[in-house]
Coordinates of C-alpha atoms in Angstrom, one line a residue:
M1 CA 0.0 0.1 0.3
T2 CA 1.5 3.1 -0.9
G3 CA 1.8 5.8 2.0
V4 CA 1.8 8.9 2.4
P5 CA 5.0 10.5 3.7
A6 CA 5.2 11.6 7.4
S7 CA 6.7 14.7 6.5
A8 CA 3.8 15.5 4.2
A9 CA 1.0 14.4 6.8
G10 CA 2.9 16.4 9.4
G11 CA 2.9 19.7 7.2
S12 CA -0.6 19.4 6.7
S13 CA -1.5 18.7 10.3
S14 CA 0.7 21.9 11.2
A15 CA -1.1 24.2 8.3
R16 CA -4.7 23.2 9.8
R17 CA -3.9 23.5 13.2
T18 CA -3.6 27.1 14.7
G19 CA -1.3 27.6 17.5
P20 CA -1.8 29.3 20.6
R21 CA 1.6 31.4 19.8
G22 CA -0.2 32.6 16.4
T23 CA 2.2 30.2 14.3
S24 CA -0.2 28.9 12.2
G25 CA 0.4 28.6 8.6
A26 CA -1.9 29.4 5.8
A27 CA -4.4 29.8 8.4
Q28 CA -2.3 33.1 9.6
E29 CA -3.1 36.2 7.9
P30 CA -0.5 38.4 6.8
V31 CA -0.3 41.4 9.2
G32 CA -2.1 44.8 7.6
R33 CA -4.5 42.8 5.7
T34 CA -8.0 42.6 6.1
T35 CA -11.0 39.9 5.4
P36 CA -13.6 40.8 3.1
G37 CA -16.1 40.8 5.9
S38 CA -14.6 43.2 8.0
A39 CA -13.8 45.7 5.5
V40 CA -17.6 45.7 4.3
E41 CA -18.7 46.3 7.8
R42 CA -15.8 49.3 8.2
V43 CA -17.2 50.9 4.8
A44 CA -20.6 50.4 6.4
A45 CA -19.6 52.1 9.2
E46 CA -18.0 54.9 7.6
R47 CA -21.0 55.2 5.5
A48 CA -23.2 55.4 8.5
A49 CA -21.0 58.3 10.0
T50 CA -20.9 60.4 7.1
D51 CA -24.7 60.0 6.6
R52 CA -25.4 61.0 10.9
G53 CA -22.8 63.6 10.2
T54 CA -24.5 65.1 6.7
T55 CA -27.9 64.9 8.6
D56 CA -26.7 66.6 12.0
Q57 CA -25.0 69.3 9.4
G58 CA -28.7 69.6 7.4
T59 CA -30.2 69.8 10.7
T60 CA -27.8 72.4 11.8
G61 CA -28.2 74.1 8.7
R62 CA -31.9 74.2 8.9
G63 CA -31.8 75.7 12.1
T64 CA -29.6 78.1 11.7
T65 CA -32.0 79.2 8.4
G66 CA -35.0 79.0 10.5
R67 CA -33.0 81.5 13.3
G68 CA -32.2 83.6 10.5
S69 CA -35.5 83.5 9.2
A70 CA -36.9 84.4 12.3
E71 CA -34.2 87.3 13.3
R72 CA -35.0 88.4 9.6
G73 CA -38.7 88.3 10.4
S74 CA -38.3 90.3 13.6
T75 CA -36.2 92.6 12.1
E76 CA -38.6 93.2 9.2
G77 CA -41.4 93.2 11.9
G78 CA -39.6 95.6 13.9
A79 CA -39.2 98.0 11.1
A80 CA -42.8 97.6 9.6
G81 CA -44.0 98.3 13.2
R82 CA -41.5 101.4 13.3
G83 CA -43.1 102.8 9.6
G84 CA -46.4 101.9 11.0
K85 CA -46.2 104.5 13.9
I86 CA -44.0 107.0 11.4
A87 CA -47.3 106.3 9.0
A88 CA -49.6 106.9 11.7
A89 CA -48.2 110.0 12.8
A90 CA -48.1 111.7 9.6
V91 CA -51.7 111.1 8.9
N92 CA -52.5 112.2 12.4
Q93 CA -50.3 115.4 11.5
A94 CA -52.2 115.8 7.9
S95 CA -56.0 115.0 9.5
V96 CA -55.6 118.1 11.2
W97 CA -56.1 120.4 8.2
N98 CA -59.6 118.3 7.7
V99 CA -62.9 120.5 6.8
A100 CA -64.3 120.5 10.3
N101 CA -61.0 122.3 11.7
L102 CA -60.6 124.3 9.2
L103 CA -64.3 125.7 9.9
T104 CA -62.9 125.9 13.5
M105 CA -60.2 128.4 12.3
L106 CA -62.2 130.2 10.6
R107 CA -64.3 131.0 13.6
L108 CA -61.4 132.0 15.4
L109 CA -60.2 134.3 13.0
L110 CA -63.9 135.7 12.8
V111 CA -63.8 136.8 16.4
P112 CA -60.9 139.8 15.9
A113 CA -62.7 140.6 12.5
F114 CA -66.2 140.8 14.4
V115 CA -65.0 142.9 16.9
A116 CA -63.3 145.7 14.7
L117 CA -67.0 145.7 13.0
M118 CA -68.8 145.8 15.8
L119 CA -66.7 149.0 17.2
G120 CA -66.2 150.3 13.9
N121 CA -67.5 154.4 13.6
G122 CA -68.3 154.4 17.2
G123 CA -70.3 151.2 17.6
Y124 CA -73.6 152.3 16.4
D125 CA -73.4 152.7 12.7
P126 CA -76.5 150.5 11.8
A127 CA -74.3 149.6 8.7
W128 CA -71.2 148.4 10.5
R129 CA -73.5 146.5 12.8
S130 CA -75.1 144.8 10.2
F131 CA -71.5 143.5 8.8
A132 CA -70.8 142.7 12.0
W133 CA -73.6 140.6 12.8
A134 CA -73.0 138.9 9.1
A135 CA -69.3 137.5 10.8
F136 CA -71.2 136.7 14.1
A137 CA -73.8 134.5 12.1
I138 CA -71.3 132.9 9.9
A139 CA -69.4 132.0 13.3
M140 CA -72.5 130.4 14.5
I141 CA -73.2 128.6 11.5
T142 CA -70.0 127.1 11.2
D143 CA -70.3 126.1 14.8
L144 CA -72.7 123.9 13.7
F145 CA -71.3 122.4 10.8
D146 CA -68.0 121.4 12.4
G147 CA -68.7 119.0 15.0
H148 CA -71.1 117.4 12.5
L149 CA -68.7 116.8 10.1
A150 CA -66.0 115.9 12.5
R151 CA -68.6 113.3 14.2
T152 CA -69.9 111.9 10.9
Y153 CA -67.0 111.6 8.7
N154 CA -64.5 110.5 11.7
L155 CA -62.5 113.8 11.4
V156 CA -62.2 114.2 15.3
T157 CA -58.9 115.2 16.0
D158 CA -57.2 116.6 19.5
F159 CA -56.8 120.2 18.1
G160 CA -60.7 119.8 17.4
K161 CA -61.4 119.2 20.8
I162 CA -59.3 121.8 22.2
A163 CA -60.2 124.6 19.8
D164 CA -63.6 124.2 19.3
P165 CA -64.9 125.0 22.7
I166 CA -62.3 127.8 22.7
A167 CA -63.8 129.0 19.6
D168 CA -67.4 129.0 21.0
K169 CA -66.3 130.9 24.1
A170 CA -64.5 133.3 22.2
I171 CA -67.1 134.5 19.6
M172 CA -69.7 134.6 22.4
G173 CA -67.7 136.5 24.8
A174 CA -66.4 138.9 22.4
A175 CA -69.7 139.6 21.5
L176 CA -71.4 139.7 25.0
I177 CA -68.3 142.4 25.9
C178 CA -68.8 144.4 22.9
L179 CA -72.8 144.6 23.7
S180 CA -72.1 145.3 27.7
A181 CA -69.5 147.8 26.7
L182 CA -71.7 150.0 24.5
G183 CA -74.4 150.0 27.0
D184 CA -76.8 147.9 24.9
L185 CA -76.6 144.7 27.0
P186 CA -76.5 144.5 31.2
W187 CA -73.3 143.8 32.7
W188 CA -74.8 141.1 34.8
V189 CA -76.1 139.2 31.8
T190 CA -72.8 139.1 30.5
A191 CA -71.2 137.5 34.1
V192 CA -74.0 135.2 34.1
I193 CA -73.2 133.8 30.8
L194 CA -69.7 133.9 30.7
G195 CA -69.3 132.5 34.3
R196 CA -71.7 129.3 33.5
E197 CA -69.6 129.1 30.3
L198 CA -66.3 129.3 31.9
G199 CA -67.3 127.4 35.4
I200 CA -68.7 124.3 33.4
T201 CA -65.7 124.2 31.1
V202 CA -63.3 123.9 34.6
L203 CA -65.9 121.4 36.1
R204 CA -65.5 119.0 32.9
F205 CA -61.9 119.3 33.4
V206 CA -62.2 118.5 37.0
V207 CA -64.3 115.1 36.7
I208 CA -62.8 113.9 33.5
R209 CA -61.1 111.1 35.3
Y210 CA -64.2 109.9 36.4
G211 CA -65.9 110.1 33.2
V212 CA -67.1 112.6 30.3
I213 CA -70.4 115.1 31.0
P214 CA -72.6 114.5 27.6
A215 CA -73.7 117.3 26.1
S216 CA -77.7 117.3 26.6
R217 CA -80.6 118.6 24.7
G218 CA -81.3 121.4 27.2
G219 CA -77.7 122.7 26.4
K220 CA -77.9 122.1 22.8
L221 CA -81.3 124.9 22.7
K222 CA -79.2 127.1 25.2
T223 CA -76.6 127.5 22.5
L224 CA -79.3 128.4 20.1
T225 CA -81.2 130.7 22.2
Q226 CA -78.2 132.5 23.3
G227 CA -77.2 132.8 19.5
I228 CA -80.6 133.9 18.7
A229 CA -80.8 136.4 21.3
V230 CA -76.9 137.8 20.9
G231 CA -77.5 138.2 16.9
M232 CA -80.6 140.3 17.6
Y233 CA -78.8 142.4 20.1
V234 CA -75.8 143.1 17.6
L235 CA -78.4 144.2 15.3
A236 CA -79.4 147.9 15.5
L237 CA -83.1 146.7 16.0
T238 CA -86.1 149.0 16.9
G239 CA -89.8 149.1 17.8
P240 CA -91.4 145.2 18.3
L241 CA -88.1 143.3 17.3
A242 CA -86.3 145.1 20.2
T243 CA -89.0 144.2 22.5
L244 CA -88.6 140.4 21.2
R245 CA -84.9 140.5 21.8
F246 CA -85.2 141.4 25.1
W247 CA -87.3 137.9 25.8
V248 CA -85.2 135.9 23.8
M249 CA -82.4 137.1 25.6
A250 CA -84.1 136.2 29.0
A251 CA -85.1 132.8 27.8
A252 CA -81.5 132.5 27.0
V253 CA -80.7 133.6 30.6
V254 CA -83.0 130.9 32.1
L255 CA -81.6 128.2 30.0
T256 CA -78.1 129.1 30.9
V257 CA -78.5 128.7 34.7
A258 CA -81.0 125.7 34.4
T259 CA -78.5 123.8 32.1
G260 CA -75.5 124.9 34.4
L261 CA -77.1 123.3 37.8
D262 CA -78.0 120.4 35.4
Y263 CA -74.6 119.8 34.5
V264 CA -73.5 120.6 38.2
K265 CA -75.5 117.9 39.3
Q266 CA -74.2 115.6 36.6
A267 CA -70.6 116.2 37.8
I268 CA -71.5 115.0 41.2
V269 CA -73.5 111.7 40.3
L270 CA -70.2 111.1 38.1
R271 CA -68.0 111.8 40.6
R272 CA -69.3 109.6 43.4
R273 CA -70.0 107.3 41.4
G274 CA -66.1 107.1 40.0
I275 CA -65.2 107.1 44.0
A276 CA -67.5 104.5 44.7
E277 CA -66.0 102.0 41.6
R278 CA -62.6 102.6 42.4
R279 CA -63.1 102.0 46.1
A280 CA -64.9 98.8 45.1
A281 CA -61.9 98.2 42.6
L282 CA -59.2 98.2 45.5
K283 CA -61.4 96.1 47.7
E284 CA -61.4 93.2 45.4
T285 CA -57.2 93.9 44.5
E286 CA -57.0 93.8 48.5
A287 CA -59.1 90.6 49.4

């Protein structure tokens, strides 16, 4: 029987057997060489790491982009807000020159014109008094229109709130003082009417912290009656019309006093109610 050489058998056996010292034959791989399985795993791990890095960068980029967009939006919103405020201020400034305020300004300009016409040529010339009456009538008529226009077409401005009552008191006060200075109207009538107007104006400012006293129908009737009575006194009337103007002025004085007392009553009630509401709110806060 043909036998296998012992050296060959031994070589084969040693090649298949791996010793603890790593002195295997063909089974021992050279240093620095990797198996196909380990190489594939390493490549897969590198790709996974790369994918994670890309994802993280994309997320970071999106976050940065989001923050940038938010910052730009905030900046643009702030700029838009500032622009809106500037535009609103410009509109408010432009709105001062509306029709209602122009009529109020006209009334203010008519005050010195009325005084000059009223006192022209000694103050007793019927022609000059007629021109003065025309100026007074225009002022009173514009007083009716400017407030209506301001409320109807939303032309209410801070200037109008201040200038309108000043113009009303100015034209009426100028007419009453001129009439009393010329001896056509007793001074006590002028004192009662002007005292009431100034007193109610001050009273409104005092109680404005508690609320606003609305204009009543009696107050509007008072204003109309005063305008008619003063206008009749400005004209150089004689005969029955002179007698009629006396009674119209008497009615104006009665309405002036009555509406003034009504305003005082409303102011007292408004102030008491405001104080009571403040005390109630304070108690709720403390509780």
